[in-house]
Tab-separated table of C-alpha atoms in Angstrom:
chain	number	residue	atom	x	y	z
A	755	UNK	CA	0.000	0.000	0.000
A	756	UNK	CA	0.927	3.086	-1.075
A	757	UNK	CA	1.825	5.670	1.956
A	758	UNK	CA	1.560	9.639	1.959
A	759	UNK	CA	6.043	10.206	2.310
A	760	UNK	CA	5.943	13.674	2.641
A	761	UNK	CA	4.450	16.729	3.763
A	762	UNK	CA	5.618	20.259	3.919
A	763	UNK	CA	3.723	22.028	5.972
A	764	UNK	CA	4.618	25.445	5.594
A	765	UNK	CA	6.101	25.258	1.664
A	766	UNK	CA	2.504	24.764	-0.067
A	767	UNK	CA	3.928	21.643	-0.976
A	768	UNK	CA	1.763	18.579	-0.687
A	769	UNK	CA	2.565	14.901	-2.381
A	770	UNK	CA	0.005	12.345	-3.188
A	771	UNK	CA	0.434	9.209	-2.289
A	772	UNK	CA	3.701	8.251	-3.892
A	773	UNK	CA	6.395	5.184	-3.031
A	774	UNK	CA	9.520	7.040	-4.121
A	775	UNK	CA	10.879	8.818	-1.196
A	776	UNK	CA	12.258	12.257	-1.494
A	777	UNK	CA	13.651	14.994	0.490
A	778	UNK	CA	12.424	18.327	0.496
A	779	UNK	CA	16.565	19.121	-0.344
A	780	UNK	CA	16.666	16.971	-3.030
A	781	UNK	CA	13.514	18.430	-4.906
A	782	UNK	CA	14.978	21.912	-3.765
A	783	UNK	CA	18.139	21.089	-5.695
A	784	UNK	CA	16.173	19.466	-8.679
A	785	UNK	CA	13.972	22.524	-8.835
A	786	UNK	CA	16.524	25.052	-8.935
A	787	UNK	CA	18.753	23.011	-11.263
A	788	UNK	CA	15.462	22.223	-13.971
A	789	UNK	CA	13.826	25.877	-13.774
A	790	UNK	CA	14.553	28.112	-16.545
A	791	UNK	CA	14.922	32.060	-16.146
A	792	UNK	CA	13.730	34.380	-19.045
A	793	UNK	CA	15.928	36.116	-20.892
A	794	UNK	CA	14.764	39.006	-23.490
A	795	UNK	CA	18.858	39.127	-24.084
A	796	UNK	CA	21.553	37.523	-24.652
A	797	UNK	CA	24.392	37.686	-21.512
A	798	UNK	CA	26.586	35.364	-19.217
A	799	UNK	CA	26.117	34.847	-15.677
A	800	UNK	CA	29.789	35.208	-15.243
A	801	UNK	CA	29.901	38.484	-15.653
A	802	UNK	CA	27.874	39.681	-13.135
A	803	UNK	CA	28.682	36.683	-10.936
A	804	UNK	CA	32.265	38.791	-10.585
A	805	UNK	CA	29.962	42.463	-9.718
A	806	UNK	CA	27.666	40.323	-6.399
A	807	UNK	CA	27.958	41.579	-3.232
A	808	UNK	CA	28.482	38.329	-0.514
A	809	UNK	CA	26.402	39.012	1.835
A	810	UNK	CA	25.215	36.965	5.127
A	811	UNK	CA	22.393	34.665	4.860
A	812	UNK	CA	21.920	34.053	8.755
A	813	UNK	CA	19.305	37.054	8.884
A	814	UNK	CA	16.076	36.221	11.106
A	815	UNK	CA	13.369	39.642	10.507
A	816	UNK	CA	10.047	37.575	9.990
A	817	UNK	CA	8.703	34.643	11.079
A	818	UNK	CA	5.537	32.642	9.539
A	819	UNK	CA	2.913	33.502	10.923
A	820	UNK	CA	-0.556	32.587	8.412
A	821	UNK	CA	-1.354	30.786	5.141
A	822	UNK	CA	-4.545	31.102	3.112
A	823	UNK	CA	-4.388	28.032	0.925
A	824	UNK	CA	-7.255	28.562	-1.235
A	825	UNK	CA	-7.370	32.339	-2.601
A	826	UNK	CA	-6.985	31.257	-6.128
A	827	UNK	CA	-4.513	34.488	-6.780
A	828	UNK	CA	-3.591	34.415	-10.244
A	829	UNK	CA	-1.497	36.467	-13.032
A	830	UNK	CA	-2.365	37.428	-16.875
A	831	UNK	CA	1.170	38.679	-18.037
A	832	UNK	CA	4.168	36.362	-16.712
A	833	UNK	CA	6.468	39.493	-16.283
A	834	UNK	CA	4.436	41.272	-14.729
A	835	UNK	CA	4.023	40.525	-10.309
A	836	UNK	CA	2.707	43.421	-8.840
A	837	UNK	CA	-0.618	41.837	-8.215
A	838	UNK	CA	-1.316	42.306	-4.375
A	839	UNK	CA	-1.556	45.579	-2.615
A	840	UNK	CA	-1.511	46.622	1.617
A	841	UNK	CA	-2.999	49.964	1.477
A	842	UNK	CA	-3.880	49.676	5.471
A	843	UNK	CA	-2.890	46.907	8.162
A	844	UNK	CA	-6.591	45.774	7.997
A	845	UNK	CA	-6.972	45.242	4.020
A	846	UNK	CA	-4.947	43.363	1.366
A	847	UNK	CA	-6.300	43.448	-2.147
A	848	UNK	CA	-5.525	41.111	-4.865
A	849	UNK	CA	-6.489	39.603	-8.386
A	850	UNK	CA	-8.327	36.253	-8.409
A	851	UNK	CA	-9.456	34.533	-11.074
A	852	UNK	CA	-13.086	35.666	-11.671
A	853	UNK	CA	-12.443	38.596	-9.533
A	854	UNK	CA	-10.688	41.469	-7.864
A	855	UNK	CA	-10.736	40.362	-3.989
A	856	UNK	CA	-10.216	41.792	-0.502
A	857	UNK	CA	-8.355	39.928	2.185
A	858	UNK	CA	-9.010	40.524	5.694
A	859	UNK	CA	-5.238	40.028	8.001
A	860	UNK	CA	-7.814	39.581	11.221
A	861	UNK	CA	-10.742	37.129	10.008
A	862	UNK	CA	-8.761	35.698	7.509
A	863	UNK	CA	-11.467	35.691	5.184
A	864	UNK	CA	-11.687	37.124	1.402
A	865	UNK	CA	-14.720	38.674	-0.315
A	866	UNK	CA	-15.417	39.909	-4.309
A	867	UNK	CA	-15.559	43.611	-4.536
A	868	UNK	CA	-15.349	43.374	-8.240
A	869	UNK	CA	-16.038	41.133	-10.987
A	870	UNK	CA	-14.066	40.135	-13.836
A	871	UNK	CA	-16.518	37.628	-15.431
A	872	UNK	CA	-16.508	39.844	-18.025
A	873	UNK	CA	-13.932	38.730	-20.510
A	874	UNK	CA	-12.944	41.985	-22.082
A	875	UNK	CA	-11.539	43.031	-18.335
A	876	UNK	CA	-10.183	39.553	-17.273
A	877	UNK	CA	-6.972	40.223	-17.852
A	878	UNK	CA	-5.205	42.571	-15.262
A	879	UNK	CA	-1.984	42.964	-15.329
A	880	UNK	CA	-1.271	45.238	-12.887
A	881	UNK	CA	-2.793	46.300	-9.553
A	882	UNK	CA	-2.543	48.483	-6.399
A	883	UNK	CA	-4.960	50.108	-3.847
A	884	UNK	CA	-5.005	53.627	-1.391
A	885	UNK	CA	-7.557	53.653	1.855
A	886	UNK	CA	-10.613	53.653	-0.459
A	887	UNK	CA	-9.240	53.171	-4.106
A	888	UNK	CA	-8.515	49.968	-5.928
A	889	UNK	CA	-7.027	50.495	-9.521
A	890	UNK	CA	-6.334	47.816	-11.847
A	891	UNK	CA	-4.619	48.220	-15.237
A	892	UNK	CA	-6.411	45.786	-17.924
A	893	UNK	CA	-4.353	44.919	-21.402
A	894	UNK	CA	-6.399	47.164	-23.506
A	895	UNK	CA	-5.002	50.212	-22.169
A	896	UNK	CA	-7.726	50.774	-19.732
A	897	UNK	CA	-7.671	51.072	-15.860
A	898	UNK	CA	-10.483	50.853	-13.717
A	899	UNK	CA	-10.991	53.061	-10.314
A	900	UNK	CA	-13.119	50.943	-7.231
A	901	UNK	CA	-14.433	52.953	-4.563
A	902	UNK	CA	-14.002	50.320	-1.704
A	903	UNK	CA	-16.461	51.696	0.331
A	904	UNK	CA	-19.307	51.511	-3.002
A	905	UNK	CA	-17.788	48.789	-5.232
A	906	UNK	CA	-20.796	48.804	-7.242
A	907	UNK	CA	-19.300	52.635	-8.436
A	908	UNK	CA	-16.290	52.326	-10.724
A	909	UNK	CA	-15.063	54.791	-13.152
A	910	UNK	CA	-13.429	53.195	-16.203
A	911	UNK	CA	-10.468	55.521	-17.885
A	912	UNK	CA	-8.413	54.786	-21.077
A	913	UNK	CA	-5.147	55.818	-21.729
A	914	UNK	CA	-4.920	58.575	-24.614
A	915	UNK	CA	-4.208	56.822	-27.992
A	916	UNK	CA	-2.362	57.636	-30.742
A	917	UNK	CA	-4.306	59.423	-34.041
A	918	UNK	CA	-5.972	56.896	-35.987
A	919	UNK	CA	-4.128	58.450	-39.397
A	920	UNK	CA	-0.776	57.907	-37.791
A	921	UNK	CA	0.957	55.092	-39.705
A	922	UNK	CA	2.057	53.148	-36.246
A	923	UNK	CA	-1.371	53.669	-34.568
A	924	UNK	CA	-2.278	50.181	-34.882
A	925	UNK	CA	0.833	48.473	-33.589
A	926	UNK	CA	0.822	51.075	-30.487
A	927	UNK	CA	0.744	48.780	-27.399
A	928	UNK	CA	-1.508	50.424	-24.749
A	929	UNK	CA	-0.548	47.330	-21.740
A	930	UNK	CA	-0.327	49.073	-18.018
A	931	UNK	CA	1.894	47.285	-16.564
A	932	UNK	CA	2.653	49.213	-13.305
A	933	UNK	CA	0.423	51.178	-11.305
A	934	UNK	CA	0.773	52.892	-7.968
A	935	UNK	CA	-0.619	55.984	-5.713
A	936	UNK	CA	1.051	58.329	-4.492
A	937	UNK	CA	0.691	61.584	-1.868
A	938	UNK	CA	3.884	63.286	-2.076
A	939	UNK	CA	3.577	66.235	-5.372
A	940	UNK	CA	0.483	68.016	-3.925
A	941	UNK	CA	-2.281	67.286	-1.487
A	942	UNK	CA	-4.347	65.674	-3.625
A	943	UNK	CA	-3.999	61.883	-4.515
A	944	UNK	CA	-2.653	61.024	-7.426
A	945	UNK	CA	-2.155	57.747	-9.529
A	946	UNK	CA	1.151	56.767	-11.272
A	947	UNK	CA	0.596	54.630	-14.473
A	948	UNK	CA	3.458	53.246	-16.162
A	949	UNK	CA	2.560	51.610	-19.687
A	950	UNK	CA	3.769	50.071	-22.872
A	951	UNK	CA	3.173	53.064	-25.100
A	952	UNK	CA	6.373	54.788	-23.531
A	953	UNK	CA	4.643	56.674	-21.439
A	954	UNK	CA	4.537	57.525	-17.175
A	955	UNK	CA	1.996	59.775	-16.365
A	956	UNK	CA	0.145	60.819	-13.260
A	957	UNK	CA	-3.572	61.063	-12.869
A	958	UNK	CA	-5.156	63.930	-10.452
A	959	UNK	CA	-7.660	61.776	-8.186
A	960	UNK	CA	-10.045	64.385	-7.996
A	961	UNK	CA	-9.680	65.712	-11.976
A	962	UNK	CA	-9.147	62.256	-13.640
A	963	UNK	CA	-7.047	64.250	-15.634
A	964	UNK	CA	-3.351	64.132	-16.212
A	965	UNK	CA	-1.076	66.200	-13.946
A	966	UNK	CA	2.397	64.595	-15.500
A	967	UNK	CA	3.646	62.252	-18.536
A	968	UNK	CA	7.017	61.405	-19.637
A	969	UNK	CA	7.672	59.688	-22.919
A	970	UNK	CA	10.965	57.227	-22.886
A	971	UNK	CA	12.455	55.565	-25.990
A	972	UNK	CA	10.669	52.269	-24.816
A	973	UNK	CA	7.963	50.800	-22.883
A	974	UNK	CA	7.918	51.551	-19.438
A	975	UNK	CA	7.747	48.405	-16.682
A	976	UNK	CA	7.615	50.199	-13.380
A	977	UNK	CA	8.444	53.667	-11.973
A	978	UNK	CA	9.000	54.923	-8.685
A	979	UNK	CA	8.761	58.792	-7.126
A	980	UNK	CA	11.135	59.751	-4.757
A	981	UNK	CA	10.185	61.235	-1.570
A	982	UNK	CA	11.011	65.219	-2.369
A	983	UNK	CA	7.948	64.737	-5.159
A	984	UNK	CA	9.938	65.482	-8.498
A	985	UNK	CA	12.865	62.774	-9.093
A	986	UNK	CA	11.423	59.869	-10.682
A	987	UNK	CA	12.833	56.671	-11.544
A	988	UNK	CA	11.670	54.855	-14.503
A	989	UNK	CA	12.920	51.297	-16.002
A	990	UNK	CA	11.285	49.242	-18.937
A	991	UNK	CA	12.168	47.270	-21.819
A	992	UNK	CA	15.985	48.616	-21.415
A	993	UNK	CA	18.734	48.053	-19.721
A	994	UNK	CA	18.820	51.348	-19.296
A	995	UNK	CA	17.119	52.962	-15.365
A	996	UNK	CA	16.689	56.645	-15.730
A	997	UNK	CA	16.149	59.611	-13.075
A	998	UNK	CA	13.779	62.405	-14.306
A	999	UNK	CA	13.524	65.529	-13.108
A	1000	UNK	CA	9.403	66.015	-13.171
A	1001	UNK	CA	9.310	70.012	-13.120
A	1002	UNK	CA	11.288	69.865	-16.633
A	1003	UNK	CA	11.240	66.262	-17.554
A	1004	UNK	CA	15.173	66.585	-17.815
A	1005	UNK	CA	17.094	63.604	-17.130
A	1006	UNK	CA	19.233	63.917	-14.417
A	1007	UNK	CA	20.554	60.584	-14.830
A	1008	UNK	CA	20.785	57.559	-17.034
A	1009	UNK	CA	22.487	54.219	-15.684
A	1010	UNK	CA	23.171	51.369	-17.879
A	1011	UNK	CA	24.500	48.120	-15.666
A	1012	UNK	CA	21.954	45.510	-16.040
A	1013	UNK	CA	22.303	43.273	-18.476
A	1014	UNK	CA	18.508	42.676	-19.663
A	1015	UNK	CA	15.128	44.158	-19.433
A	1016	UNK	CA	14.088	45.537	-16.263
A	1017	UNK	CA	10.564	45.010	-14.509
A	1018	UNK	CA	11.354	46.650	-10.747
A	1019	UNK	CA	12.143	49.469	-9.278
A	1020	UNK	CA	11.753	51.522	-5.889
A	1021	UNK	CA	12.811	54.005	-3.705
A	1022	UNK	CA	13.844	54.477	-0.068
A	1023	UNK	CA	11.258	55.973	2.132
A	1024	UNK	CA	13.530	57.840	3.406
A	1025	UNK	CA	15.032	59.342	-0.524
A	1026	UNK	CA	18.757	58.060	-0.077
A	1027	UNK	CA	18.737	54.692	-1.840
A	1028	UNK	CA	16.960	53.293	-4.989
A	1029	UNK	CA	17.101	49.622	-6.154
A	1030	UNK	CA	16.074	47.996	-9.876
A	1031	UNK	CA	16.094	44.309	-10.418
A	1032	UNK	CA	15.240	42.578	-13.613
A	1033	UNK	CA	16.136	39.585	-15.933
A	1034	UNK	CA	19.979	38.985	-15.127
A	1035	UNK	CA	18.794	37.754	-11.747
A	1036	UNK	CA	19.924	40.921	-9.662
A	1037	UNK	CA	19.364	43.755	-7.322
A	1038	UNK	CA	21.123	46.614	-7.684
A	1039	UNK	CA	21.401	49.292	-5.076
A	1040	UNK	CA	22.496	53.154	-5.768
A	1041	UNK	CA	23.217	55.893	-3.325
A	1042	UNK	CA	21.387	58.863	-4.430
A	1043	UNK	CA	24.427	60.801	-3.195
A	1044	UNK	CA	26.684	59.064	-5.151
A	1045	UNK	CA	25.510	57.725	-8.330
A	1046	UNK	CA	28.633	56.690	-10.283
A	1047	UNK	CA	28.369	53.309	-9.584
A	1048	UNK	CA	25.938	50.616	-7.868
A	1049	UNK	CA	26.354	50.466	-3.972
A	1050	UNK	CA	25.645	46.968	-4.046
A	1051	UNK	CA	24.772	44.119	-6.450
A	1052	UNK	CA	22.388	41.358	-4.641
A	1053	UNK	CA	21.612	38.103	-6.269
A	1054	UNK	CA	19.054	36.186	-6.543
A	1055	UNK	CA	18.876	32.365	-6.603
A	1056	UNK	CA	16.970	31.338	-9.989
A	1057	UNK	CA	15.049	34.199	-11.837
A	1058	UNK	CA	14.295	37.243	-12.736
A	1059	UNK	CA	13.337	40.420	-10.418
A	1060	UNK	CA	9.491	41.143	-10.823
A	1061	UNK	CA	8.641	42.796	-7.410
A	1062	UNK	CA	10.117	45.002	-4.994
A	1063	UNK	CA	9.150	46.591	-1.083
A	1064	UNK	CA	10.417	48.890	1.244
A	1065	UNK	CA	9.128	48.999	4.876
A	1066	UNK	CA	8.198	52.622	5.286
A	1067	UNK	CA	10.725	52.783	8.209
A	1068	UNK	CA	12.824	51.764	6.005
A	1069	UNK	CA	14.589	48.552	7.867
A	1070	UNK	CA	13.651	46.494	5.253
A	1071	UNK	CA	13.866	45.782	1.755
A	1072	UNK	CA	11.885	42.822	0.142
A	1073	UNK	CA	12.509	41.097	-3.179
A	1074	UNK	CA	10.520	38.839	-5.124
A	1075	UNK	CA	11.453	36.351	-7.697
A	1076	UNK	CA	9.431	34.978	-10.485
A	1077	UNK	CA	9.173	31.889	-8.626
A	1078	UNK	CA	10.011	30.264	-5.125
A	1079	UNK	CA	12.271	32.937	-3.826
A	1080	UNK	CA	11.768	36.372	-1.512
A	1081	UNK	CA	14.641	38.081	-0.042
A	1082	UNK	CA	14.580	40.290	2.830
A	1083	UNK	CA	17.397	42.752	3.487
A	1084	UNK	CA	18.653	44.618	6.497
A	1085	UNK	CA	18.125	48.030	5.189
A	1086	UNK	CA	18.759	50.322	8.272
A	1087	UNK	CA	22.365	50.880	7.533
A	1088	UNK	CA	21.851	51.356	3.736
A	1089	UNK	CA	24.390	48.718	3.250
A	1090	UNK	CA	22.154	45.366	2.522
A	1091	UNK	CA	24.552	43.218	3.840
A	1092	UNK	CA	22.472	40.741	5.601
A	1093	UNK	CA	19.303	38.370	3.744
A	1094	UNK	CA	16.541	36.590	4.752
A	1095	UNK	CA	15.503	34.184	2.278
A	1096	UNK	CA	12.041	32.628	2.475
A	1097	UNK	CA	11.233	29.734	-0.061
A	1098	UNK	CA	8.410	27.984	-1.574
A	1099	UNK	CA	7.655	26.026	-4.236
A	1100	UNK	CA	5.274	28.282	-6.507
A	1101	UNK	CA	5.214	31.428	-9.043
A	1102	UNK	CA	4.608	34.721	-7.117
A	1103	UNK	CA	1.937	36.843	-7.788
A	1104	UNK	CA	3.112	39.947	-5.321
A	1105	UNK	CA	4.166	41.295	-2.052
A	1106	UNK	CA	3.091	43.742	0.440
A	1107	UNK	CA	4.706	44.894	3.823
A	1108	UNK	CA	2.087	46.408	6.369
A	1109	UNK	CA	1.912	50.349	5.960
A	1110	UNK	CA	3.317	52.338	8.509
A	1111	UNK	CA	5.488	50.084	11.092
A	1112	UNK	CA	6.073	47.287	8.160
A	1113	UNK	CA	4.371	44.491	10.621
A	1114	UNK	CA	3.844	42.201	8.436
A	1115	UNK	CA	4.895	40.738	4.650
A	1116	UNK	CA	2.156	39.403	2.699
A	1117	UNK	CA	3.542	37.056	-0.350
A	1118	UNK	CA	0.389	35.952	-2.966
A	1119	UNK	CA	1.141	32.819	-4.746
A	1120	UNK	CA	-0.242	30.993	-7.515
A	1121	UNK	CA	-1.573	27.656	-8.469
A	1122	UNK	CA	1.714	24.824	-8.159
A	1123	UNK	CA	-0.173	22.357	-10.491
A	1124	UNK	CA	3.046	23.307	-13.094
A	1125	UNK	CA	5.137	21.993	-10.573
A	1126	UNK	CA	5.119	17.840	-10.447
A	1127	UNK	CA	2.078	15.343	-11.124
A	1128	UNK	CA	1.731	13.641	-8.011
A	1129	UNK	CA	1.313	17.781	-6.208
A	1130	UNK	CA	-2.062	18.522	-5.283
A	1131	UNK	CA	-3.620	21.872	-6.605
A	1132	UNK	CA	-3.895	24.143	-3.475
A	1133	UNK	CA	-5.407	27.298	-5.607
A	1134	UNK	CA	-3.685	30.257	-4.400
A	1135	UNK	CA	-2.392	31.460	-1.430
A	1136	UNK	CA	-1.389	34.372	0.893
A	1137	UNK	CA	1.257	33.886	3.272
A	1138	UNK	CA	1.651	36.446	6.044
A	1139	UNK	CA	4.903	36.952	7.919
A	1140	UNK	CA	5.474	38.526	11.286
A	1141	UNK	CA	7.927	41.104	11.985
A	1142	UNK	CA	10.430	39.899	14.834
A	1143	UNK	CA	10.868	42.206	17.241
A	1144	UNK	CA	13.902	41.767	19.357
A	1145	UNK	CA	14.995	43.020	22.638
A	1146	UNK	CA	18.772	44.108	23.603
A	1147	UNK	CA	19.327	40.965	25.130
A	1148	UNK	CA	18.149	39.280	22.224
A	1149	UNK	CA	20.399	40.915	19.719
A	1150	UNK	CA	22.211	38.334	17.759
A	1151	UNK	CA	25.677	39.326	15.930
């Protein structure tokens, strides 16, 4: 008779009944060894192998503390993991499969507050939330506002498209593929929409109308606003990360280290330090002060860079993978030198700290039925992770 070997509690990892035994190590090593990253260019490992910071792996910041097993979180565009949003300590928001969803940290429990039977808007690719906003971006170059207190009420907007006589009008590709709030230009709210037509502009809350755009040489994955309200950074389908200057749209700076198309990028809360991650499997970290070079380049273990999070006390910097991996660096010093590494065994769909004291890290996962035959479906989940909090006697060197 055939005997359940193994069980993983806290990996999402569950085996039918198999006879072959197997270590969670040794499908660990056949995992990392069998998955393969995506690469929009061509480049060797070994040289950036020769740029990575070491760094120590002994870091202990957050403990499990909560899985959801059955969410059924899911993604539209593989590239694109910015699919769960924390806009309070009460309320996570994320894309399911027939709908958009809210989580609830305290019950546990997740309700529809908008569905996506309809076909023409089942396919979000990008997501994020404010006290009483949910946007999503949807692949025809529309994003819709929810108000979360009247879900029934959403305003539908479409990015401006180009003249129908233009000659390149019908290969223009309107995809959002990064959206975000933000608070810091003027005291109205204000959305950030970065999309594939080349474009980053911001969107006036109460207006619906555009208060900023900048047009780069190529579509625009993800863009960040620095804390003093005008220097934003912007990466894409480059290698390229630029710094504008959004009271002239000058750029202040353009940095070309990475080695293939970048999907990440954020800032420090606190303005000093910016990191952008993307295909070549790295991190890297600049010192606004000092921009000549990278401050540090972090690895990751096997693929690309498609989320990033600061803790808005900035201790702590979180990472996401495409798959299996997130890293969590000691960002109080600004020097990154010592990672937390949590693994799994499924694609991510996002990551969220708490607002505010950075509590707790929320990590959305999707379906493992890609994984192995004999793993049973578990739909989704959302993992929450506790912030350890250590007294001076605990303090570990």
């Amino acid at each position: 008779m055939q005997q359940r070997l193994i069980e993983w509690k806290y990996n999402l990892l569950y085996f039918r009944n198999t006879s072959t035994p197997i270590t969670k190590n040794i499908f660990r090593q056949i995992r990392n060894k069998s998955f393969k990253n995506y690469k929009d260019l061509r480049w060797n490992a070994k040289n950036i192998e020769k740029d990575i910071t070491p760094v120590r792996k002994d870091g202990k910041f957050y403990k499990f503390h909560y899985s959801r097993l059955d969410t059924n979180s899911t993604i539209y565009h593989f590239q694109l993991r910015n699919l769960l949003a924390c806009p309070t300590k009460n309320d996570l928001y994320y894309y399911a499969q027939d709908s958009i969803r809210h989580y609830s940290p305290i019950t546990h429990e997740f309700e529809s507050i908008f569905n996506l039977d309809n076909s023409s808007w089942n396919n979000v690719f990008s997501l994020t939330a404010s006290k009483n906003l949910v946007a999503i971006g949807i692949g025809d170059g529309n994003y819709i506002l929810c108000d979360v207190n009247r879900p029934s009420h959403q305003k539908i907007k479409a990015l401006p498209r180009v003249n129908s006589t233009d000659p390149q009008a019908a290969s223009v590709d309107y995809t959002i593929n990064y959206l975000k709030f933000l608070n810091h230009r003027s005291g109205n709210e204000e959305l950030l929409i970065a999309s594939n037509d080349f474009y980053c502009r911001f969107t006036d809350m109460n207006t619906l109308k555009y208060s900023y755009e900048y047009k780069d040489e190529k579509p625009i994955n993800c863009a960040s606003l620095r804390n003093d309200g005008r220097t934003l950074l912007v990466v894409g389908d480059s290698k390229k990360s630029k710094l504008i200057d959004t009271t002239s749209n000058v750029v202040i700076k353009e940095i070309n280290e990475h080695y293939d198309y970048l999907f990440s990028c954020e800032w420090s809360p606190n303005g000093n330090y910016f990191v952008t991650g993307g295909q070549d499997k790295c991190t890297r970290l600049y010192d606004f002060r000092n921009m000549s070079h990278s401050l540090n380049v972090l690895s990751m273990n096997i693929s690309s860079v498609r989320s990033m999070r600061f803790t808005e006390d900035n201790q702590y910097l979180a990472v996401a993978e495409q798959a299996d991996y997130v890293h969590i660096y000691d960002a109080a010093n600004g020097l990154f030198l010592r990672e937390q590494v949590i693994d799994f065994f499924t694609e991510i769909a996002g990551i969220g700290f708490t607002p505010g004291d950075g509590n707790c890290l929320y990590i959305s996962t999707v379906d493992t039925n890609y994984l192995h035959s004999s793993i049973i479906n578990n739909y989704g989940a959302i993992m929450e992770f506790e912030r350890c909090r250590y007294t001076m006697n605990d303090i570990f060197f």
